């Protein structure tokens, strides 16, 4: 299993507060799982250099706890205007994958973001992945803003918890029907309000979507982890289960 979005490094952000919570979160994964450790990076609050120093310290502390799990260091980069003036953003990519996890602002997409994403793709040779896209809809008038961004080589990560959530279910379905979900991430922060629910989401997808969907999501994640760009296509939910998605 590949978790594309996790806040389990101790003491870096609003995720795992200490090593004990980190251990508990790591115990929810199996040996051989790949976890993208993506603590928040806020360009308005610190430099890339300072963030990387803090992250390196946490990565050193966590190594003895991995027990066969593979950890890829990255960041969840908040897209604020300050990021456009920063050098070295490629250092925030997930491991050596070339993928960079980006958090859109919770407001209509500013005009500068499209040009910025293009520069990441064309100049930095990065693969942008938009974090938890299903959470942005309350701020958007419609899905067209997101569709415009996805015409570029931009991919979408959806939270495992949203697949299971009555609150987010309709937004997930809207994205999924349009082939706009490419990878899953737990977005885990702790063991209580925001745990790792990847296994439960996999079970739900097997039950409520076409069988090939989970394989496609897993294959997409594997390709992205290897620096490749998967095709943007996810099959629709099972027709006899549409009523489930309308709840």
Short mmCIF file of C-alpha atoms in Angstrom, two decimals:
data_model
loop_
_atom_site.label_atom_id
_atom_site.label_comp_id
_atom_site.label_asym_id
_atom_site.label_seq_id
_atom_site.Cartn_x
_atom_site.Cartn_y
_atom_site.Cartn_z
CA UNK A 1 0.00 0.00 0.00
CA UNK A 2 1.17 3.52 -0.81
CA UNK A 3 -0.01 6.38 1.38
CA UNK A 4 0.57 9.59 -0.55
CA UNK A 5 -0.13 12.02 2.29
CA UNK A 6 0.68 11.62 5.99
CA UNK A 7 1.52 13.91 8.91
CA UNK A 8 3.34 11.45 11.13
CA UNK A 9 6.72 13.08 11.64
CA UNK A 10 6.90 14.10 15.31
CA UNK A 11 6.52 17.71 16.34
CA UNK A 12 6.69 19.32 12.89
CA UNK A 13 3.14 20.57 12.39
CA UNK A 14 -0.41 19.87 13.56
CA UNK A 15 0.17 16.16 12.96
CA UNK A 16 1.91 13.76 15.35
CA UNK A 17 2.75 15.82 18.42
CA UNK A 18 5.47 13.49 19.69
CA UNK A 19 7.25 10.21 19.02
CA UNK A 20 4.64 8.15 20.87
CA UNK A 21 1.91 9.26 18.47
CA UNK A 22 4.30 8.67 15.58
CA UNK A 23 4.83 5.08 16.80
CA UNK A 24 1.10 4.51 17.10
CA UNK A 25 0.49 5.80 13.58
CA UNK A 26 3.32 3.70 12.15
CA UNK A 27 1.76 0.62 13.76
CA UNK A 28 -1.32 1.10 11.56
CA UNK A 29 0.79 0.27 8.49
CA UNK A 30 2.21 -3.06 7.37
CA UNK A 31 5.75 -4.02 6.49
CA UNK A 32 6.46 -3.05 2.89
CA UNK A 33 4.01 -0.14 2.89
CA UNK A 34 5.29 3.13 1.42
CA UNK A 35 4.42 6.32 3.29
CA UNK A 36 4.92 9.85 2.00
CA UNK A 37 5.72 11.95 5.06
CA UNK A 38 4.31 15.33 4.10
CA UNK A 39 4.36 17.86 6.95
CA UNK A 40 2.86 21.25 6.25
CA UNK A 41 5.12 23.86 4.71
CA UNK A 42 3.79 27.43 4.87
CA UNK A 43 5.88 29.78 2.71
CA UNK A 44 4.65 32.83 4.62
CA UNK A 45 5.98 31.44 7.90
CA UNK A 46 9.44 29.97 7.26
CA UNK A 47 12.14 29.39 4.70
CA UNK A 48 12.61 26.15 2.83
CA UNK A 49 16.02 25.76 4.47
CA UNK A 50 14.63 26.03 7.99
CA UNK A 51 11.81 23.60 7.18
CA UNK A 52 14.27 21.04 5.81
CA UNK A 53 16.44 21.27 8.93
CA UNK A 54 13.42 20.59 11.15
CA UNK A 55 12.30 17.74 8.90
CA UNK A 56 15.76 16.16 8.85
CA UNK A 57 15.84 16.03 12.63
CA UNK A 58 12.45 14.32 12.76
CA UNK A 59 13.45 11.86 10.04
CA UNK A 60 16.54 10.87 12.02
CA UNK A 61 14.42 10.24 15.12
CA UNK A 62 11.86 8.11 13.30
CA UNK A 63 14.25 5.72 11.50
CA UNK A 64 14.46 3.08 14.29
CA UNK A 65 10.64 2.89 14.35
CA UNK A 66 10.01 2.04 10.70
CA UNK A 67 10.23 -1.76 10.99
CA UNK A 68 10.14 -2.52 7.29
CA UNK A 69 8.01 0.42 6.18
CA UNK A 70 9.46 2.79 3.61
CA UNK A 71 9.26 6.49 4.38
CA UNK A 72 9.59 9.11 1.63
CA UNK A 73 10.25 12.63 2.88
CA UNK A 74 8.22 15.41 1.31
CA UNK A 75 5.95 18.26 2.28
CA UNK A 76 2.41 19.51 1.87
CA UNK A 77 3.19 22.89 0.34
CA UNK A 78 0.58 25.58 0.90
CA UNK A 79 0.12 27.67 -2.22
CA UNK A 80 0.40 31.27 -1.09
CA UNK A 81 1.97 34.13 -3.10
CA UNK A 82 5.25 33.91 -1.15
CA UNK A 83 6.04 30.55 -2.77
CA UNK A 84 6.53 32.18 -6.18
CA UNK A 85 9.63 34.03 -4.96
CA UNK A 86 11.30 31.04 -3.30
CA UNK A 87 14.21 29.14 -4.80
CA UNK A 88 14.63 25.42 -4.25
CA UNK A 89 11.00 24.32 -4.18
CA UNK A 90 12.07 21.08 -5.85
CA UNK A 91 13.69 20.14 -2.51
CA UNK A 92 10.16 19.74 -1.13
CA UNK A 93 9.27 16.98 -3.58
CA UNK A 94 8.44 13.53 -2.20
CA UNK A 95 11.69 11.62 -2.02
CA UNK A 96 13.25 11.28 -5.47
CA UNK A 97 9.89 10.93 -7.20
CA UNK A 98 9.63 14.42 -8.67
CA UNK A 99 6.10 14.60 -7.22
CA UNK A 100 5.24 17.60 -5.08
CA UNK A 101 2.12 17.68 -2.89
CA UNK A 102 0.37 21.05 -3.04
CA UNK A 103 -2.41 22.50 -0.93
CA UNK A 104 -4.68 24.94 -2.74
CA UNK A 105 -6.09 27.93 -0.85
CA UNK A 106 -9.61 27.53 0.50
CA UNK A 107 -10.97 30.22 -1.78
CA UNK A 108 -11.52 30.54 -5.53
CA UNK A 109 -8.25 29.66 -7.23
CA UNK A 110 -6.10 32.82 -7.61
CA UNK A 111 -5.06 33.64 -11.17
CA UNK A 112 -1.32 33.24 -10.46
CA UNK A 113 -1.60 29.56 -9.51
CA UNK A 114 -2.10 28.28 -13.05
CA UNK A 115 1.10 29.98 -14.22
CA UNK A 116 2.95 28.74 -11.15
CA UNK A 117 1.89 25.15 -11.75
CA UNK A 118 2.99 25.46 -15.37
CA UNK A 119 6.42 26.65 -14.23
CA UNK A 120 6.75 23.69 -11.86
CA UNK A 121 5.99 21.31 -14.72
CA UNK A 122 7.90 23.01 -17.55
CA UNK A 123 10.90 24.48 -15.72
CA UNK A 124 11.33 22.38 -12.58
CA UNK A 125 10.18 19.11 -14.23
CA UNK A 126 8.00 18.38 -11.19
CA UNK A 127 4.72 16.47 -11.06
CA UNK A 128 2.18 18.49 -9.03
CA UNK A 129 -0.30 16.51 -6.94
CA UNK A 130 -3.17 18.48 -5.40
CA UNK A 131 -3.83 17.42 -1.81
CA UNK A 132 -7.37 16.45 -0.69
CA UNK A 133 -9.09 18.15 -3.63
CA UNK A 134 -12.53 17.10 -2.34
CA UNK A 135 -12.17 19.57 0.54
CA UNK A 136 -12.02 22.66 -1.68
CA UNK A 137 -15.53 22.50 -3.12
CA UNK A 138 -17.26 24.71 -0.51
CA UNK A 139 -15.04 27.57 -1.72
CA UNK A 140 -15.59 26.91 -5.42
CA UNK A 141 -18.57 27.96 -7.53
CA UNK A 142 -18.20 24.81 -9.59
CA UNK A 143 -15.75 22.11 -10.58
CA UNK A 144 -14.50 23.96 -13.66
CA UNK A 145 -11.68 25.69 -11.77
CA UNK A 146 -10.22 22.33 -10.86
CA UNK A 147 -10.85 20.91 -14.32
CA UNK A 148 -8.84 23.78 -15.80
CA UNK A 149 -5.83 22.92 -13.66
CA UNK A 150 -6.07 19.22 -14.52
CA UNK A 151 -5.69 19.95 -18.22
CA UNK A 152 -2.01 20.26 -17.34
CA UNK A 153 0.06 17.39 -15.94
CA UNK A 154 -1.49 17.88 -12.51
CA UNK A 155 -2.88 15.01 -10.41
CA UNK A 156 -5.36 14.75 -7.56
CA UNK A 157 -5.03 13.06 -4.19
CA UNK A 158 -8.17 12.32 -2.20
CA UNK A 159 -8.25 11.53 1.52
CA UNK A 160 -9.11 8.01 2.60
CA UNK A 161 -11.34 9.45 5.31
CA UNK A 162 -13.36 11.34 2.71
CA UNK A 163 -14.19 8.09 0.91
CA UNK A 164 -15.85 7.01 4.16
CA UNK A 165 -17.33 10.34 5.22
CA UNK A 166 -20.98 11.28 4.78
CA UNK A 167 -19.87 14.92 4.66
CA UNK A 168 -17.35 14.45 1.82
CA UNK A 169 -18.91 11.50 -0.01
CA UNK A 170 -20.72 13.56 -2.67
CA UNK A 171 -17.61 15.59 -3.47
CA UNK A 172 -15.59 12.38 -3.81
CA UNK A 173 -18.21 10.92 -6.11
CA UNK A 174 -18.24 14.06 -8.27
CA UNK A 175 -14.48 13.88 -8.73
CA UNK A 176 -14.47 10.14 -9.26
CA UNK A 177 -17.15 10.17 -11.95
CA UNK A 178 -15.05 12.64 -13.93
CA UNK A 179 -11.84 10.66 -13.67
CA UNK A 180 -10.37 13.29 -11.34
CA UNK A 181 -9.08 11.04 -8.56
CA UNK A 182 -5.63 9.61 -9.10
CA UNK A 183 -4.21 8.58 -5.71
CA UNK A 184 -5.31 8.10 -2.10
CA UNK A 185 -3.66 9.44 1.02
CA UNK A 186 -4.55 9.01 4.67
CA UNK A 187 -3.79 12.63 5.66
CA UNK A 188 -3.36 11.09 9.10
CA UNK A 189 -2.49 13.45 11.96
CA UNK A 190 -3.25 11.44 15.11
CA UNK A 191 -5.01 8.33 16.40
CA UNK A 192 -8.29 10.01 17.33
CA UNK A 193 -9.81 12.68 15.10
CA UNK A 194 -7.60 12.08 12.04
CA UNK A 195 -6.24 8.51 12.01
CA UNK A 196 -4.92 6.43 9.13
CA UNK A 197 -8.01 5.02 7.39
CA UNK A 198 -6.39 3.71 4.23
CA UNK A 199 -7.33 0.07 4.88
CA UNK A 200 -10.99 0.95 5.50
CA UNK A 201 -11.07 3.12 2.37
CA UNK A 202 -9.67 0.25 0.30
CA UNK A 203 -12.45 -1.98 1.63
CA UNK A 204 -15.10 0.63 0.77
CA UNK A 205 -13.74 1.11 -2.74
CA UNK A 206 -13.78 -2.64 -3.37
CA UNK A 207 -17.41 -2.72 -2.26
CA UNK A 208 -18.81 0.43 -3.84
CA UNK A 209 -16.70 1.08 -6.95
CA UNK A 210 -15.81 -1.16 -9.85
CA UNK A 211 -13.12 -3.68 -8.88
CA UNK A 212 -10.66 -2.19 -11.34
CA UNK A 213 -10.77 1.19 -9.57
CA UNK A 214 -8.65 0.14 -6.61
CA UNK A 215 -6.10 -1.49 -8.87
CA UNK A 216 -5.98 1.69 -10.94
CA UNK A 217 -5.47 3.88 -7.88
CA UNK A 218 -2.70 1.62 -6.62
CA UNK A 219 -1.06 1.53 -10.04
CA UNK A 220 -1.27 5.32 -10.30
CA UNK A 221 0.45 5.67 -6.94
CA UNK A 222 3.18 3.21 -7.93
CA UNK A 223 3.83 5.07 -11.17
CA UNK A 224 3.99 8.45 -9.46
CA UNK A 225 6.34 7.09 -6.77
CA UNK A 226 8.60 6.03 -9.64
CA UNK A 227 8.46 9.47 -11.24
CA UNK A 228 6.08 8.50 -14.03
CA UNK A 229 2.85 10.18 -15.11
CA UNK A 230 -0.13 7.78 -15.10
CA UNK A 231 -3.09 8.15 -17.39
CA UNK A 232 -5.94 10.10 -15.83
CA UNK A 233 -8.76 7.62 -15.79
CA UNK A 234 -10.84 6.05 -13.00
CA UNK A 235 -13.91 3.92 -13.67
CA UNK A 236 -17.35 4.98 -12.29
CA UNK A 237 -18.98 3.40 -9.22
CA UNK A 238 -20.98 0.20 -9.63
CA UNK A 239 -24.31 1.11 -11.16
CA UNK A 240 -26.29 -0.88 -8.60
CA UNK A 241 -24.66 1.11 -5.80
CA UNK A 242 -25.42 4.64 -7.01
CA UNK A 243 -27.95 4.99 -4.18
CA UNK A 244 -25.10 4.58 -1.69
CA UNK A 245 -23.25 7.54 -3.16
CA UNK A 246 -26.37 9.72 -3.10
CA UNK A 247 -26.81 9.41 0.64
#
